[in-house]
Short mmCIF file of N, CA and C in Angstrom, two decimals:
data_model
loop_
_atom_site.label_atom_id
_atom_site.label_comp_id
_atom_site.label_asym_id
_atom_site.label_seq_id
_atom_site.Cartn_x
_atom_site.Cartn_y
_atom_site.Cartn_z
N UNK A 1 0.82 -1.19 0.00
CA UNK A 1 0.00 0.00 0.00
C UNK A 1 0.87 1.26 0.00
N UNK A 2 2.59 1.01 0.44
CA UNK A 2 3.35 2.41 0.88
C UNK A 2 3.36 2.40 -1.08
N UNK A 3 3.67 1.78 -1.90
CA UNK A 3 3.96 2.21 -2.81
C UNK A 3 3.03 2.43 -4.25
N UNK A 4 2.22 2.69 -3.84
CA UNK A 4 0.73 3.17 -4.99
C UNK A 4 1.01 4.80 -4.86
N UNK A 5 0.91 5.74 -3.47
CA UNK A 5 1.10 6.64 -3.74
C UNK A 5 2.23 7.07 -4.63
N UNK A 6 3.69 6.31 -4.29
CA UNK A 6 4.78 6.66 -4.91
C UNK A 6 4.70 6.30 -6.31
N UNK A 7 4.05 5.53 -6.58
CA UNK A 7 3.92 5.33 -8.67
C UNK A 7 2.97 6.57 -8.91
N UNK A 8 1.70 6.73 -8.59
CA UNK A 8 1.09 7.75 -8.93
C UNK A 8 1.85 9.39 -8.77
N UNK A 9 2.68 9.43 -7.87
CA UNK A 9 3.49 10.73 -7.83
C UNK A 9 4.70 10.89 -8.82
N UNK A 10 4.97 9.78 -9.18
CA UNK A 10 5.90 9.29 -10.50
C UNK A 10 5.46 9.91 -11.54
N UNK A 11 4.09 9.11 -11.77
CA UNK A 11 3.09 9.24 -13.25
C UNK A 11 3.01 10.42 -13.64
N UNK A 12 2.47 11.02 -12.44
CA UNK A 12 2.45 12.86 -12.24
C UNK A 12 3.12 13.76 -12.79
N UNK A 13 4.61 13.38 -12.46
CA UNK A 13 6.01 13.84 -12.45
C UNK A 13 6.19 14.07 -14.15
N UNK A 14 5.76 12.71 -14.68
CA UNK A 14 6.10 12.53 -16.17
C UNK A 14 4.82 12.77 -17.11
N UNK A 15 3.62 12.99 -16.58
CA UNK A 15 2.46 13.62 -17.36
C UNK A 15 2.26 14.55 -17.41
N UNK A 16 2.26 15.58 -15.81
CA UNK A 16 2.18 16.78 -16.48
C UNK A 16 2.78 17.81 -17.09
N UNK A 17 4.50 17.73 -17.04
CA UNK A 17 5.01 17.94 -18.21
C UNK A 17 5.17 17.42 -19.67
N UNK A 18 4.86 16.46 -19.51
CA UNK A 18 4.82 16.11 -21.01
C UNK A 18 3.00 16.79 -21.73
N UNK A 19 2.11 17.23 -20.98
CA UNK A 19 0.88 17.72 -21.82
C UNK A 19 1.46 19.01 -22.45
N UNK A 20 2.13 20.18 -21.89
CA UNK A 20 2.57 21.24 -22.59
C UNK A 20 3.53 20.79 -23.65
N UNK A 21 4.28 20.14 -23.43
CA UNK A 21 5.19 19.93 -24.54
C UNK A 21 4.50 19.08 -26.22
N UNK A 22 3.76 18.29 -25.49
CA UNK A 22 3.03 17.65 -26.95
C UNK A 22 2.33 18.68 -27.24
N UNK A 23 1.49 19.92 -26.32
CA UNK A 23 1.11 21.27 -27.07
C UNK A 23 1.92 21.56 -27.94
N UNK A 24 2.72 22.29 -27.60
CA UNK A 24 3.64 22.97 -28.24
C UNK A 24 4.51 22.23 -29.75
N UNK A 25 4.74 20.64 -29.54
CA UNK A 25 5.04 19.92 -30.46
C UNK A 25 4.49 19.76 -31.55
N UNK A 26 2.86 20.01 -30.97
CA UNK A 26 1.85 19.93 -32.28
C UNK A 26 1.60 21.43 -32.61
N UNK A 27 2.10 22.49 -31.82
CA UNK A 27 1.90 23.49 -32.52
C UNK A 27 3.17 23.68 -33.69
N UNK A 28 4.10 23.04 -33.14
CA UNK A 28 5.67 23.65 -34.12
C UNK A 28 5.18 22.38 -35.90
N UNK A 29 4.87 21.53 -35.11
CA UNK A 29 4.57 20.68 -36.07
C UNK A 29 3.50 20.83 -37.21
N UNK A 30 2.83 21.42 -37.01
CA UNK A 30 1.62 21.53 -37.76
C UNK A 30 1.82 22.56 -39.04
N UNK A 31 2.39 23.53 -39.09
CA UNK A 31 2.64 24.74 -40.18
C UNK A 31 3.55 23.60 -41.07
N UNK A 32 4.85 22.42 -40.78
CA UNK A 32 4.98 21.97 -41.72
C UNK A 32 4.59 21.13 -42.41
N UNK A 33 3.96 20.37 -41.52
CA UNK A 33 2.21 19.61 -42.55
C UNK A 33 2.01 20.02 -43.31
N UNK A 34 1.35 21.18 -42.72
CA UNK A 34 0.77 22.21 -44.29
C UNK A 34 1.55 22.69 -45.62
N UNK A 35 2.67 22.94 -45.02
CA UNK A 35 3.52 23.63 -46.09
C UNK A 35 3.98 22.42 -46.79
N UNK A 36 4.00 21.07 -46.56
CA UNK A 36 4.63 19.60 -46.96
C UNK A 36 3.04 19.56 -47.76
N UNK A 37 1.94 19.57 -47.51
CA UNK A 37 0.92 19.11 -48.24
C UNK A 37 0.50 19.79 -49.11
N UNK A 38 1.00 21.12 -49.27
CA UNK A 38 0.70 22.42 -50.43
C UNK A 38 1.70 21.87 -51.28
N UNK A 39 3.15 21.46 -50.89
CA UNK A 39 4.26 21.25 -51.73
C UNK A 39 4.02 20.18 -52.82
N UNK A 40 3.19 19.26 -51.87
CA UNK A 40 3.13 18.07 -52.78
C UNK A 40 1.63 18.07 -53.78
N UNK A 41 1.09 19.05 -53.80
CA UNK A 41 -0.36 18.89 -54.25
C UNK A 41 -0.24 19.31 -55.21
N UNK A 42 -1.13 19.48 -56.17
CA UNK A 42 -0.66 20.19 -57.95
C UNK A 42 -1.37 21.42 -57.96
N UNK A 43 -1.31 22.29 -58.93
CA UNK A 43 -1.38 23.95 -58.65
C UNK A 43 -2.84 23.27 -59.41
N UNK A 44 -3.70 24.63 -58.85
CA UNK A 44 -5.36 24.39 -59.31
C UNK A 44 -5.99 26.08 -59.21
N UNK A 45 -6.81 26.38 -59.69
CA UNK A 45 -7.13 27.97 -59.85
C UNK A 45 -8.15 27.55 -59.53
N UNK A 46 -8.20 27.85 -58.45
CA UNK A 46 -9.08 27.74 -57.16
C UNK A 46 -9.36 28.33 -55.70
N UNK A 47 -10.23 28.61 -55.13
CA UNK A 47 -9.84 28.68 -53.38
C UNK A 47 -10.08 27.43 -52.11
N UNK A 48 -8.91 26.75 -52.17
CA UNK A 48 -7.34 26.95 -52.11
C UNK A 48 -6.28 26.85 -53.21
N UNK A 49 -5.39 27.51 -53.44
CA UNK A 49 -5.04 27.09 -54.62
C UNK A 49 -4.24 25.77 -54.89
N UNK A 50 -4.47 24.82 -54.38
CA UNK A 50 -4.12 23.68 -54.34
C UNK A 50 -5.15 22.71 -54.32
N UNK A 51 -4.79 21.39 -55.00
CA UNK A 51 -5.75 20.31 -54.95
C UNK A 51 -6.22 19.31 -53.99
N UNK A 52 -6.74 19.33 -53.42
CA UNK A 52 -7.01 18.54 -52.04
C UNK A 52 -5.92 17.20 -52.84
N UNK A 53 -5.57 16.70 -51.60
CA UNK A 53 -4.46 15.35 -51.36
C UNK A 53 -4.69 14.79 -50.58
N UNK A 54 -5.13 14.85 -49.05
CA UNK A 54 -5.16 13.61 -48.48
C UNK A 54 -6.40 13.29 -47.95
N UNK A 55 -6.31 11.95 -49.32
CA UNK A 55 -7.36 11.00 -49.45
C UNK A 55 -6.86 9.72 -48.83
N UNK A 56 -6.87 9.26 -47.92
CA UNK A 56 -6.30 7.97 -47.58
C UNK A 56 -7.52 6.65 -47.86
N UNK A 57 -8.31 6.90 -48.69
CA UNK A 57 -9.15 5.64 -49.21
C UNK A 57 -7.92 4.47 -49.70
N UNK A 58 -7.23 4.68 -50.15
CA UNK A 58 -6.41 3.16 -50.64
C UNK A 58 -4.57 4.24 -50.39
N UNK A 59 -3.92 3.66 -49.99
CA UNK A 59 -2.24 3.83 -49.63
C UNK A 59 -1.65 4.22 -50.84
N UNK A 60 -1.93 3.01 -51.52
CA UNK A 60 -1.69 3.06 -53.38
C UNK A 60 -2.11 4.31 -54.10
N UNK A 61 -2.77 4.68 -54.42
CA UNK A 61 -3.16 5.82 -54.75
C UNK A 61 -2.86 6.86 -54.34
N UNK A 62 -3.07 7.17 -53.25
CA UNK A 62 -2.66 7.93 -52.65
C UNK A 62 -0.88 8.60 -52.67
N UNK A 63 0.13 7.47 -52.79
CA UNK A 63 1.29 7.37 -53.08
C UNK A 63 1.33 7.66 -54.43
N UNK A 64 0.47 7.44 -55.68
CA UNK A 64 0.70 8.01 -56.56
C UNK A 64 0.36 9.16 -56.99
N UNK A 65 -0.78 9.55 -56.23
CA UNK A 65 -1.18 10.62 -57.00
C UNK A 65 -0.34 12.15 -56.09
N UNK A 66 0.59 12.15 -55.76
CA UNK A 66 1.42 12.54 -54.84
C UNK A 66 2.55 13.39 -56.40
N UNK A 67 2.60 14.70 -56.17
CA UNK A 67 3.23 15.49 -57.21
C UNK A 67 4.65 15.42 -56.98
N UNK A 68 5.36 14.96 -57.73
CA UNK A 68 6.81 15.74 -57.14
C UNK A 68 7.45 16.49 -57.98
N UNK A 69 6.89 16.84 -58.56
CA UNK A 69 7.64 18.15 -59.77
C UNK A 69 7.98 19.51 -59.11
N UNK A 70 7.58 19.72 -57.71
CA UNK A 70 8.10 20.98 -57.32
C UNK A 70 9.94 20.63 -57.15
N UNK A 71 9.76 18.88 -56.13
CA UNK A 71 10.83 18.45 -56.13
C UNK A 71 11.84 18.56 -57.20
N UNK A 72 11.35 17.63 -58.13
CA UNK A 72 12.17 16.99 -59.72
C UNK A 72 12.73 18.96 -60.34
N UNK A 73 12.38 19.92 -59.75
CA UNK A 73 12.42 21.02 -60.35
C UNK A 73 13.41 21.30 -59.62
N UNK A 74 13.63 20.84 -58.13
CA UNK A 74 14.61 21.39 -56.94
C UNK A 74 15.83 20.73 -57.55
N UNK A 75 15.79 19.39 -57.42
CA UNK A 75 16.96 18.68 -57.79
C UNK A 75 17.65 18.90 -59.25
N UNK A 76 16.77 19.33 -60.10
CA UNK A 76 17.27 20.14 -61.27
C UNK A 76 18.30 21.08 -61.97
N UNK A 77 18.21 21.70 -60.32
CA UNK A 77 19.16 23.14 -60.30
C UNK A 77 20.82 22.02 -60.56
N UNK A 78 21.27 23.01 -61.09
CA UNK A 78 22.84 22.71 -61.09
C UNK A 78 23.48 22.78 -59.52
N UNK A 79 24.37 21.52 -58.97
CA UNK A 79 25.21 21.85 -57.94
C UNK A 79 26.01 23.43 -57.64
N UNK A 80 26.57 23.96 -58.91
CA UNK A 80 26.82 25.55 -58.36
C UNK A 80 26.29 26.60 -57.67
N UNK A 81 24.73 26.48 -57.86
CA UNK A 81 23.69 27.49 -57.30
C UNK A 81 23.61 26.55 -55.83
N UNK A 82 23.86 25.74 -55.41
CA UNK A 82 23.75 25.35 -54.11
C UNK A 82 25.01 25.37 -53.09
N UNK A 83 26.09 25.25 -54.00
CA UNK A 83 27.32 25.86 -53.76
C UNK A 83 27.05 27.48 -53.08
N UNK A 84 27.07 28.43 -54.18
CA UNK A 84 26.81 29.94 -54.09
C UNK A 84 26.05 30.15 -52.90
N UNK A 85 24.76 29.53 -52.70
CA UNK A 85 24.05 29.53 -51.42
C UNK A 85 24.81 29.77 -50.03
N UNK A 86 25.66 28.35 -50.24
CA UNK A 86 26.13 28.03 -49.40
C UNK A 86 27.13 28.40 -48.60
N UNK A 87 27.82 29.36 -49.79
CA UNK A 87 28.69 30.03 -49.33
C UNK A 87 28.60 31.71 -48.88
N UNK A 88 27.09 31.52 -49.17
CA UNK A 88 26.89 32.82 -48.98
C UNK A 88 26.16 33.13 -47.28
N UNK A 89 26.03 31.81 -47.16
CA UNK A 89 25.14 31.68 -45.82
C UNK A 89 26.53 31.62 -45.20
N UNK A 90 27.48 30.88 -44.90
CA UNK A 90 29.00 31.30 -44.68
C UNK A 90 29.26 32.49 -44.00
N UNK A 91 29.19 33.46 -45.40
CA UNK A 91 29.80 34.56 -45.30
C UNK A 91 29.02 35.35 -44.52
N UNK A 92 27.70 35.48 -44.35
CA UNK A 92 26.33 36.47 -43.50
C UNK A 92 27.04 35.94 -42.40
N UNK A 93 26.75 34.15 -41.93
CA UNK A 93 26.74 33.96 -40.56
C UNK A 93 28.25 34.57 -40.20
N UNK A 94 29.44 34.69 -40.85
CA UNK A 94 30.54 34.82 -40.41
C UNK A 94 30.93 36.04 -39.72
N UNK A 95 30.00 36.89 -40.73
CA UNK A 95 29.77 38.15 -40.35
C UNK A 95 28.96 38.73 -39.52
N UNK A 96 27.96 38.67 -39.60
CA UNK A 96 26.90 38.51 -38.69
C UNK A 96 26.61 37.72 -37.43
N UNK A 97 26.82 36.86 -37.24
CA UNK A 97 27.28 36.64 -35.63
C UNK A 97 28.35 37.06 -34.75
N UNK A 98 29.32 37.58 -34.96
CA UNK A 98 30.46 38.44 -34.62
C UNK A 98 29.63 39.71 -33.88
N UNK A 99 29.40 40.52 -35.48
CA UNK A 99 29.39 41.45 -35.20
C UNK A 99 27.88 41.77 -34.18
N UNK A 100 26.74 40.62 -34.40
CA UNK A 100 26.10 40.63 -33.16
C UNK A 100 26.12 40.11 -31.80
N UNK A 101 27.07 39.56 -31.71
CA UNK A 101 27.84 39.65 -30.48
C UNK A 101 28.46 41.23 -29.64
N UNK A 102 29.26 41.51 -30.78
CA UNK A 102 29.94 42.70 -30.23
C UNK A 102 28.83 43.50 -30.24
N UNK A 103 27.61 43.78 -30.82
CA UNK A 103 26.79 45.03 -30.50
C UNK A 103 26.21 44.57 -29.13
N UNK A 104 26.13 43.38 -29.09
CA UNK A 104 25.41 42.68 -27.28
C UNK A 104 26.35 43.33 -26.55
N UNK A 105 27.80 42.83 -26.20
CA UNK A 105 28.52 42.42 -25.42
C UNK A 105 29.10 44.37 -25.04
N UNK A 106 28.98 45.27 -25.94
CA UNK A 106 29.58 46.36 -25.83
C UNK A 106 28.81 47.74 -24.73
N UNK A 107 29.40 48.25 -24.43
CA UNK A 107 28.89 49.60 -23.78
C UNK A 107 29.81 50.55 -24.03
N UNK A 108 28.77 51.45 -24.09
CA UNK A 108 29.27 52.92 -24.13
C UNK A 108 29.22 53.48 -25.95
N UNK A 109 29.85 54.65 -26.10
CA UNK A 109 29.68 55.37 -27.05
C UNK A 109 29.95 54.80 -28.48
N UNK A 110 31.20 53.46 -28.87
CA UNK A 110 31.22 52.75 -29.73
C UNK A 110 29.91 51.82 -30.26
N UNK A 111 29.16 51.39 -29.04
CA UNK A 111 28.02 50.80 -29.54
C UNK A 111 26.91 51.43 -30.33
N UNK A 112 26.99 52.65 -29.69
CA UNK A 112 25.65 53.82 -30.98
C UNK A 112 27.01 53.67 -32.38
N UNK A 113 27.75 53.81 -32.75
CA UNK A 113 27.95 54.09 -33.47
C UNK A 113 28.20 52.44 -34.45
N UNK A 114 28.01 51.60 -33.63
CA UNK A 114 27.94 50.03 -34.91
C UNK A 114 26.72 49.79 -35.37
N UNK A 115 25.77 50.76 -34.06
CA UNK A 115 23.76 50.16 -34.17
C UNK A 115 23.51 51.42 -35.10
#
């Protein structure tokens, strides 16, 4: 009998933090659903402008009728333009985290003059 309270104060321990977090999980989660199910749907002149997609009547189908030409268009690009990207994200963060550091980390009259 000493140890029913102690599992239930356990259970406690590990449920009621975990209800905010599956909030929040399904909130972070959910915008890329959407943006994954617009991606994959085919353009339609319509409101929405996309074609409804998930039909889960048969797996099969469903798996086919699944667009990937936004994809087949991504993978298309030449390796250089992903290069260039890449090096350009490089060069911002290289720069840009530095120098927002030093506008944090500074006081006095040099800092008006970097902001």
């Amino acid at each position: 009998m000493n140890t029913s309270p102690k599992l239930s104060a356990r259970i406690a321990r590990a449920v009621v933090p975990a209800i905010p977090c599956l909030w929040l999980l399904a909130l972070f989660v959910t915008p890329f659903v959407i943006v994954l199910k617009m991606s994959l749907s085919d353009v339609a002149i319509a409101q929405p402008p996309y074609t409804p997609l998930f039909d889960f009547g048969a797996l099969g189908e469903f798996l086919s009728g699944l667009d990937m030409e936004n994809y087949e268009m991504l993978l298309g690009v030449p390796p250089l333009h992903f290069i260039h990207v890449l090096l350009l994200a490089v060069v911002v963060y290289g720069l840009g985290v530095p120098l927002a550091l030093y506008i944090a980390v500074e006081r006095g009259p040099r800092r008006a003059a970097v902001v």
